[in-house]
Coordinates of C-alpha atoms in Angstrom, one line a residue:
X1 CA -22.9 16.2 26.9
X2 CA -23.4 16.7 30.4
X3 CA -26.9 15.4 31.8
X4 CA -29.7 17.2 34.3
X5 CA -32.4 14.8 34.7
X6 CA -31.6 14.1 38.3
X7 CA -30.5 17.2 39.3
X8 CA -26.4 16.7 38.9
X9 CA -24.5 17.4 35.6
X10 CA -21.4 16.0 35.2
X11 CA -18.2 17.5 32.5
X12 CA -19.0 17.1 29.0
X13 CA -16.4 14.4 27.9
X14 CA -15.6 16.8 24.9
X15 CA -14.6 19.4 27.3
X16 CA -12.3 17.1 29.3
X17 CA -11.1 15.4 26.0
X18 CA -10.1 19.1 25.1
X19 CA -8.4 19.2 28.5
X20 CA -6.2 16.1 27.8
X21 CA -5.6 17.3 24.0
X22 CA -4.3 20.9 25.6
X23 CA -1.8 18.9 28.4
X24 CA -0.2 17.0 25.4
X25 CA 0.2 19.9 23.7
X26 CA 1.6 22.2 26.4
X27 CA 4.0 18.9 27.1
X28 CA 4.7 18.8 23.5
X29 CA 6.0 22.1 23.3
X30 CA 8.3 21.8 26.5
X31 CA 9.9 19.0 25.3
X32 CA 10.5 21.1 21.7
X33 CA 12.0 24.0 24.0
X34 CA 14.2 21.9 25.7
X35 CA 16.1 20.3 22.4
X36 CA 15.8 24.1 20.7
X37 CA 13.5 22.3 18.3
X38 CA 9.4 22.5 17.1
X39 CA 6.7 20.7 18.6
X40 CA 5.2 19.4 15.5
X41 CA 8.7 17.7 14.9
X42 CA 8.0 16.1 18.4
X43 CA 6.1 12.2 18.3
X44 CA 5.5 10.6 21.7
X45 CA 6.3 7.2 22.2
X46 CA 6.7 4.1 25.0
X47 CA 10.6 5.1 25.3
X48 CA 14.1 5.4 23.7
X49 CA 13.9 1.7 22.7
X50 CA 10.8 2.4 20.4
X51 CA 12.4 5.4 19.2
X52 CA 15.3 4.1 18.2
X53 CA 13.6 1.3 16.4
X54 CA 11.1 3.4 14.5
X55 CA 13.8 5.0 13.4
X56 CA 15.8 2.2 12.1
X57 CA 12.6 0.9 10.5
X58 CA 11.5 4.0 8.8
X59 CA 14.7 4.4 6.7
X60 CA 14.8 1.3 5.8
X61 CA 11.4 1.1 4.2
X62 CA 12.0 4.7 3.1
X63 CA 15.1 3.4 0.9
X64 CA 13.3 0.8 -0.4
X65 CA 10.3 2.5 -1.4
X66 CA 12.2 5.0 -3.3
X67 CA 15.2 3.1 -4.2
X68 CA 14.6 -0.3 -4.5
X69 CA 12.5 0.1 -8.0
X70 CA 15.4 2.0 -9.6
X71 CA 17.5 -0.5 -8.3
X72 CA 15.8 -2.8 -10.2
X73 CA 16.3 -1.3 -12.9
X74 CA 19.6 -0.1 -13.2
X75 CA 22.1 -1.7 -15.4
X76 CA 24.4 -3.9 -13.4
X77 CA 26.8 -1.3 -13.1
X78 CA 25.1 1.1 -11.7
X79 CA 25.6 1.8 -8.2
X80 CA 22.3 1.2 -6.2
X81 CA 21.8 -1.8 -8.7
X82 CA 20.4 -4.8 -6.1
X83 CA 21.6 -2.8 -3.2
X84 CA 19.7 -2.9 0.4
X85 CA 19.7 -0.1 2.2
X86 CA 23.6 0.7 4.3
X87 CA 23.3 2.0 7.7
X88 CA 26.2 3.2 10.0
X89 CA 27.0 3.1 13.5
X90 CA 29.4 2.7 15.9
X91 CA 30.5 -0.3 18.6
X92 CA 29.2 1.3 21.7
X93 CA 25.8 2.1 20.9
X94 CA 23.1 1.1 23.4
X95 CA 21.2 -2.4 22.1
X96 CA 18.1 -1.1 21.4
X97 CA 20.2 0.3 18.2
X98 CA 22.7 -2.5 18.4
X99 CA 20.0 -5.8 18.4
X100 CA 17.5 -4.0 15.4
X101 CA 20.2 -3.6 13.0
X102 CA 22.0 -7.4 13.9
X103 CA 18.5 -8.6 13.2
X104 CA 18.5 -6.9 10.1
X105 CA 21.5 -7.9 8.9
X106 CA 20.4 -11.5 9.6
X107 CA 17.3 -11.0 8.1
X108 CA 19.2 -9.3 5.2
X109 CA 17.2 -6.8 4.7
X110 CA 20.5 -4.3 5.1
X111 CA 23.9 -3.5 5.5
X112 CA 25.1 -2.4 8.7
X113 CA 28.7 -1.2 9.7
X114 CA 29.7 -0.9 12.8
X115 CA 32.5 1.2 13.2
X116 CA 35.2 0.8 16.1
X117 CA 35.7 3.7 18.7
X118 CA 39.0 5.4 18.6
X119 CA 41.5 3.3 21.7
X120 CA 42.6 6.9 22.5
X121 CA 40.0 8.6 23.3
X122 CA 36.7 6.7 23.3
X123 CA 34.9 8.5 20.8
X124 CA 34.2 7.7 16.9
X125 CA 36.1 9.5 14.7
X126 CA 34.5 11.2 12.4
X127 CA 36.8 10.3 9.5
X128 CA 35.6 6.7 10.2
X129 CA 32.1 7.3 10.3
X130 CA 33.1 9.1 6.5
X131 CA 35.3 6.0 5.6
X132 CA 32.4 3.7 5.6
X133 CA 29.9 5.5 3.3
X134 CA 28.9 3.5 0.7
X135 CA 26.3 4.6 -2.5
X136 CA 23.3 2.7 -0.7
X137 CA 24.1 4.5 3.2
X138 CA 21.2 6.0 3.9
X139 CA 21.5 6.3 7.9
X140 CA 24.1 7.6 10.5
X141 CA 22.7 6.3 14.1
X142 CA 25.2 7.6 17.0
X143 CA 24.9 8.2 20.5
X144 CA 25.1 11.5 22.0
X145 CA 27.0 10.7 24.9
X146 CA 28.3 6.9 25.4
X147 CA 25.8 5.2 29.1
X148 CA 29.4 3.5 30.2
X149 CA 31.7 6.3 29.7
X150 CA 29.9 9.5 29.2
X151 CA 32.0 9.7 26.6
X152 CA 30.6 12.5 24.1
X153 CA 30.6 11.8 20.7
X154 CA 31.7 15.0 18.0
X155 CA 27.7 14.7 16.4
X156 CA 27.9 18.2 15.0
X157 CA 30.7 17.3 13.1
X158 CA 29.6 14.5 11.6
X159 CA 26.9 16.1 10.5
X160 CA 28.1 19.0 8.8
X161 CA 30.1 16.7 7.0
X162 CA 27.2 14.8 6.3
X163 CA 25.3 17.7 4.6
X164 CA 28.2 18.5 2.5
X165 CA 28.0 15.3 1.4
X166 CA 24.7 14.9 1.0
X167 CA 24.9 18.0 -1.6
X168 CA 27.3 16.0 -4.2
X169 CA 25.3 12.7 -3.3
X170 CA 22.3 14.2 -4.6
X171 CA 23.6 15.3 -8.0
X172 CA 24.8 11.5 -8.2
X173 CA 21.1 10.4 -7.9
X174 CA 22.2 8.9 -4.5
X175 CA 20.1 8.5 -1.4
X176 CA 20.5 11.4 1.6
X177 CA 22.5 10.1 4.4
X178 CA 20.2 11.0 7.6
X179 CA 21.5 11.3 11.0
X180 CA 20.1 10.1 14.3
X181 CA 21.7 11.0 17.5
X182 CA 20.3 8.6 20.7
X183 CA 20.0 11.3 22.8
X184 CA 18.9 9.6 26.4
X185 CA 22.4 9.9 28.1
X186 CA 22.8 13.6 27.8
X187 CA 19.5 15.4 28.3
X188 CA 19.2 16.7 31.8
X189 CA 23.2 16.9 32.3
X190 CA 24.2 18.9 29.2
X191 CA 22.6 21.5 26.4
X192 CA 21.1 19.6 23.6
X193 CA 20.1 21.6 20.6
X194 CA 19.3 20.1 17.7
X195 CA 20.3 22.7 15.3
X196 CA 23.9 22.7 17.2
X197 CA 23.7 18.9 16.2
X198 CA 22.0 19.5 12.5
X199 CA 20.5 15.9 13.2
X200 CA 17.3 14.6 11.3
X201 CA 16.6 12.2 14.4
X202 CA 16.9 12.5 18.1
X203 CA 15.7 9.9 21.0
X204 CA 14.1 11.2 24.1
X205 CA 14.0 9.3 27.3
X206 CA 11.8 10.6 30.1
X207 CA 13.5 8.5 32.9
X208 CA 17.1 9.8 32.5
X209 CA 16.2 13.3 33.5
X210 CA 13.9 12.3 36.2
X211 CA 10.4 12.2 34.3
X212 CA 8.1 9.1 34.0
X213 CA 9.1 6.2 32.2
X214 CA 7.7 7.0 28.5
X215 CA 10.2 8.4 25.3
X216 CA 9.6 10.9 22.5
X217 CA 11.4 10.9 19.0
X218 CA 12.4 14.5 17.1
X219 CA 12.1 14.4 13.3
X220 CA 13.8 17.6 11.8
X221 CA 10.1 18.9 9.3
X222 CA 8.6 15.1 10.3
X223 CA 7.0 13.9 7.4
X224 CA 7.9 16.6 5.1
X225 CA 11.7 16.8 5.1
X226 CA 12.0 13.9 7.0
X227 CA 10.2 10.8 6.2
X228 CA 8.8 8.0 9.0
X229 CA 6.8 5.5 8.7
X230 CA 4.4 4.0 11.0
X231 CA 5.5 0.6 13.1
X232 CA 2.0 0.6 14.5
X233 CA -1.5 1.3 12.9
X234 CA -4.8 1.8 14.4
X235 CA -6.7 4.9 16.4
X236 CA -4.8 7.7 14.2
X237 CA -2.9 9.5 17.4
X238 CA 0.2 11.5 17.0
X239 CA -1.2 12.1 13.4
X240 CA -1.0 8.4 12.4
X241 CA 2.9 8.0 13.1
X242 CA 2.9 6.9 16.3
X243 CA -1.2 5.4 16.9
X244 CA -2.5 4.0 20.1
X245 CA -4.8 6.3 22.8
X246 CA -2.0 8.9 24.5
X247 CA -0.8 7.9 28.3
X248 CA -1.4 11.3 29.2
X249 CA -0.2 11.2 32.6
X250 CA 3.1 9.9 31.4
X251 CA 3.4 12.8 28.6
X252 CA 2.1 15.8 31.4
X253 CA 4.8 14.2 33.7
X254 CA 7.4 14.2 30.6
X255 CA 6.2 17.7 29.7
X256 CA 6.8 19.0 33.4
X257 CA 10.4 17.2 33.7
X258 CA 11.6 18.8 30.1
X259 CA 10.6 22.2 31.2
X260 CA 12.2 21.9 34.1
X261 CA 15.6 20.7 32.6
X262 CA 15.0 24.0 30.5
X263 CA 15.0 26.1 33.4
X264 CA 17.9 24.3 35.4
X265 CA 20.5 22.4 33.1
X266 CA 23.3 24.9 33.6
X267 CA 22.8 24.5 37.5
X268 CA 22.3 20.4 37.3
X269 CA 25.5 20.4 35.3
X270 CA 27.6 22.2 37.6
X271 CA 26.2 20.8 40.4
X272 CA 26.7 16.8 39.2
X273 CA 30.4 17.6 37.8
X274 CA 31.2 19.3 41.2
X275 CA 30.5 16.0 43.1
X276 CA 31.7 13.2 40.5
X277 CA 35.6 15.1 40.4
X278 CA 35.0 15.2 44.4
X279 CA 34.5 11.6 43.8
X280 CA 36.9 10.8 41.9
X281 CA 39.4 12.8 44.0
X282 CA 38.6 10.9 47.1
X283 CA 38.7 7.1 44.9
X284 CA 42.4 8.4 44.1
X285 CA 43.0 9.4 47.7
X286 CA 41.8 6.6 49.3
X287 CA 43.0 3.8 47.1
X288 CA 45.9 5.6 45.4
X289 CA 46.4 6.6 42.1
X290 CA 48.6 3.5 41.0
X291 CA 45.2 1.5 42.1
X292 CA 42.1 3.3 41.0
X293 CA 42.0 3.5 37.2
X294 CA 39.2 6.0 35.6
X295 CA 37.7 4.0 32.6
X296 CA 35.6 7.2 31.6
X297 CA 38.3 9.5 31.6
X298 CA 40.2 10.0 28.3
X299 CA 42.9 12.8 27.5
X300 CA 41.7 15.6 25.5
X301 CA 37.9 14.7 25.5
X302 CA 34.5 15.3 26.7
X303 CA 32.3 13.8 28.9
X304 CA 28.7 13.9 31.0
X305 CA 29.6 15.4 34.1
X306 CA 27.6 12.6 36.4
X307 CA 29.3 9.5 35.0
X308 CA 32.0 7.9 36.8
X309 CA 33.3 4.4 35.3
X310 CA 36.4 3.0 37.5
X311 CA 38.7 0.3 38.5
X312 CA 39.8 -0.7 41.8
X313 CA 43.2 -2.9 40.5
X314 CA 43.3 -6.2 42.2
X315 CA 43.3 -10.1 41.4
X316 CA 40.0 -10.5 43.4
X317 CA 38.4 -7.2 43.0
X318 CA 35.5 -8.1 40.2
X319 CA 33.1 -5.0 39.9
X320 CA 30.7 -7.8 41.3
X321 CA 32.2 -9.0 43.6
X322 CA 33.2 -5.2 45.5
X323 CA 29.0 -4.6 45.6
X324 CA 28.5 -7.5 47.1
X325 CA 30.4 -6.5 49.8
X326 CA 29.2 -3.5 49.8
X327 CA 26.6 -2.1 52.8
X328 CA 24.9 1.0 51.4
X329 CA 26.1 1.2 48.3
X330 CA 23.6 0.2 44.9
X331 CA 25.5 0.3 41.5
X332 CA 26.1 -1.5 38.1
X333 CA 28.8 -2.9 36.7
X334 CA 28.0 -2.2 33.4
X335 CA 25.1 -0.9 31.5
X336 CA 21.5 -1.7 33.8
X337 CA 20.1 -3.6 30.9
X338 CA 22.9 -6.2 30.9
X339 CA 23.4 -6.8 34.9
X340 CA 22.4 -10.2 33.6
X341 CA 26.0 -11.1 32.5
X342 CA 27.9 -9.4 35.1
X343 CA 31.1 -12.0 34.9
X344 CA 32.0 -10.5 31.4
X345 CA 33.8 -7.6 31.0
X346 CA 31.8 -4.5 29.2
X347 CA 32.0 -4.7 25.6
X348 CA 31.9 -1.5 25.6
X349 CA 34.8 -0.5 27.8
X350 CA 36.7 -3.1 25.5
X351 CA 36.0 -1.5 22.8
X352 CA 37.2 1.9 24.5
X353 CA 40.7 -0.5 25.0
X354 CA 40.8 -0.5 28.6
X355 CA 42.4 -3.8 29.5
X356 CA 40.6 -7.3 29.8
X357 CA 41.8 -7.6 33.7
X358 CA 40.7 -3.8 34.4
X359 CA 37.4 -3.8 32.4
X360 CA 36.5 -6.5 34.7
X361 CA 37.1 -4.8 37.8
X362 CA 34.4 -2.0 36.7
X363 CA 32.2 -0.3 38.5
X364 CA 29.6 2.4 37.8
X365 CA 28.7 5.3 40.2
X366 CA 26.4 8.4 38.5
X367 CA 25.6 11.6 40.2
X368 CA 22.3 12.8 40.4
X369 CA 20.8 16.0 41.4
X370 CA 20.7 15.6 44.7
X371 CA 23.8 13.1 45.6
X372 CA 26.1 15.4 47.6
X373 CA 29.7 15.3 48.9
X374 CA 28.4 13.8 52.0
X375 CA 27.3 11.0 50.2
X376 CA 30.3 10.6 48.4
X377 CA 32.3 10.1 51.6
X378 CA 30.3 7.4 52.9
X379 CA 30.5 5.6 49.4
X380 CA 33.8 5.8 49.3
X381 CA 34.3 4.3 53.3
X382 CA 32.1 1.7 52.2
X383 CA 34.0 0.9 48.9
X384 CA 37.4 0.8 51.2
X385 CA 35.7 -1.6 53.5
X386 CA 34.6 -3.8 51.0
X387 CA 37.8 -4.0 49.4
X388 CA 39.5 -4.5 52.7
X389 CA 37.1 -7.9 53.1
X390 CA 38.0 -9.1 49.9
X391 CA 41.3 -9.2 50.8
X392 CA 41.4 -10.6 53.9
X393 CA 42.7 -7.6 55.8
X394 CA 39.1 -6.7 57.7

């Protein structure tokens, strides 16, 4: 309520508590647009690491509050008797769904399989994924699109072979396998529809299709066919799942970036792949063929079109060691979060069975919106000359 006594007024702080409610909501419903889904399916969160945890959380508690008690008190025979909840995944996930579900499993509070990517062609097979089902799994978490590799993983056909499942699970009194895809890789440089993927979950990350640095998580009918539970408690914001007073800065700036990935992603997409194959061409050119090998390209199967993951082949060559040489050129060896142990090879590009000595030569370039062929050029002269230092032939 605004006051006159001195001659000013000022806005009521209903009316600009209104204002904020209506830029969450307009934000709300961009990001819905933008993954084909509903904005009351759409919870606002700190990022993809929260996401993925709340996810991981929820059906775990979700098994055991509807499982664990019959569980109990089954015979021994039975096929839930004493069970914990089984979740599923794959060996190349990001760690924010690796680390919850090892501490889990420590913590024995479930079962986790982790199932190996194919060596062929760096995705997880779907008969895999099926292979490791178990009367207690109750979750399927798996990446969209691989942050190494770009590698995208077959989620639609998982899950429509999930839902057939699910029917002759439930006539077995068995829990509903639920699917969550980690989106964060693929938004901005692909279509993402979550009715194309038939998941139940999908992770949001604002930062990977240049918004501010805050997440979102979709839950296919959240709360109604979809359960999640709470990881926080207190003020009663985003209806109680996801508490705590709303950054709305962060969400407008996340609203603004989905809506313009809406408008653009068929233009970004063309644009990025355009460049990364000119890149890749000129690595080949300049280094040779026999020399350069291209960790994130597999026969036969998709990929992002901004992710470049290669090789240079040489005894001295460590991704590493070629940046430090490097003038203008910033880049990782690996995933960002683990630049910490850049002497290992990836894990993940093991996994993917590129060989120990290659996987250790790795470097990763991306694309972006704006990186143009230009660009490219001076990258690769840089790259040349930084090899040529190495070995001793500047």
């Amino acid at each position: 309520m605004g006051s006159k006594a001195d001659g000013h007024s000022f806005p009521s702080p209903v009316a600009s508590g209104r204002k904020a409610k209506d830029i969450i909501d307009s934000a709300r419903e961009n990001i819905a647009k933008m993954i084909g889904g509903k904005p009351q399916d759409i919870i606002f969160t700190s990022g993809g690491t929260e996401s993925n945890n709340l996810v991981i959380h929820s059906v775990v508690k979700h098994f055991h509050r509807t499982h664990a008690s019959e569980g109990t008190r089954a015979k021994p025979s039975g096929p839930l008797a004493g069970a914990v909840p089984h979740l599923i995944t794959c060996t190349v996930e990001h760690d924010s769904i690796r680390l919850p579900l090892e501490h889990l499993l420590e913590e024995q509070v479930a079962a986790v399989t982790f199932v190996p990517v194919s060596k062929v062609n760096g995705q997880v097979e779907v008969e895999d994924i099926l292979a490791a089902v178990r009367p207690a799994t109750c979750l399927v978490t798996i990446m969209l699109a691989n942050n190494e590799t770009g590698v995208i993983m077959p989620i639609s056909e998982i899950s429509q072979r999930i839902k057939a499942l699910n029917q002759k699970r439930a006539a077995s009194g068995l829990p509903v396998i639920l699917l969550h895809t980690d989106a964060a890789q693929a938004l901005g440089k692909q279509r993402v529809d979550v009715e194309d993927l038939g998941v139940d979950f999908l992770t949001i990350v604002g930062h990977k299709f240049y918004g501010p640095r805050i997440g979102a998580l979709y839950i296919r009918g959240l709360g109604e066919l979809t359960p999640l539970y709470p990881m926080l408690f207190g003020g009663g914001q985003e209806r109680n799942f996801r508490p705590g007073t709303e950054n709305t800065p962060m969400i407008a700036g996340l609203g603004k970036a989905a809506e313009l990935v809406t408008k653009n992603c068929e233009a970004y997409e063309a644009h990025m792949r355009d460049v990364r194959d000119y890149l890749e061409e000129q690595l080949e050119a300049e280094f040779d063929k026999q020399r350069i090998h291209l960790n994130s390209r597999f026969p036969g199967t998709e990929r992002l079109p901004n992710t470049c993951n290669f090789s240079i082949r040489g005894p001295q060559l460590q991704g590493r060691l070629v940046l430090a040489q490097c003038r203008t050129l910033l880049a990782s060896v690996g995933a960002a979060c683990h630049s910490d142990h850049a002497d290992r090879p990836s894990p993940v590009l093991l996994s993917c069975g590129i060989p120990f000595d290659v996987a250790r030569n790795a470097l990763r370039l991306s694309v972006g919106r704006s990186t143009t062929r230009a660009d490219v050029d001076v990258v690769v002269r840089d790259l040349k000359q930084a090899v040529a230092r190495l070995e001793g032939q500047a």
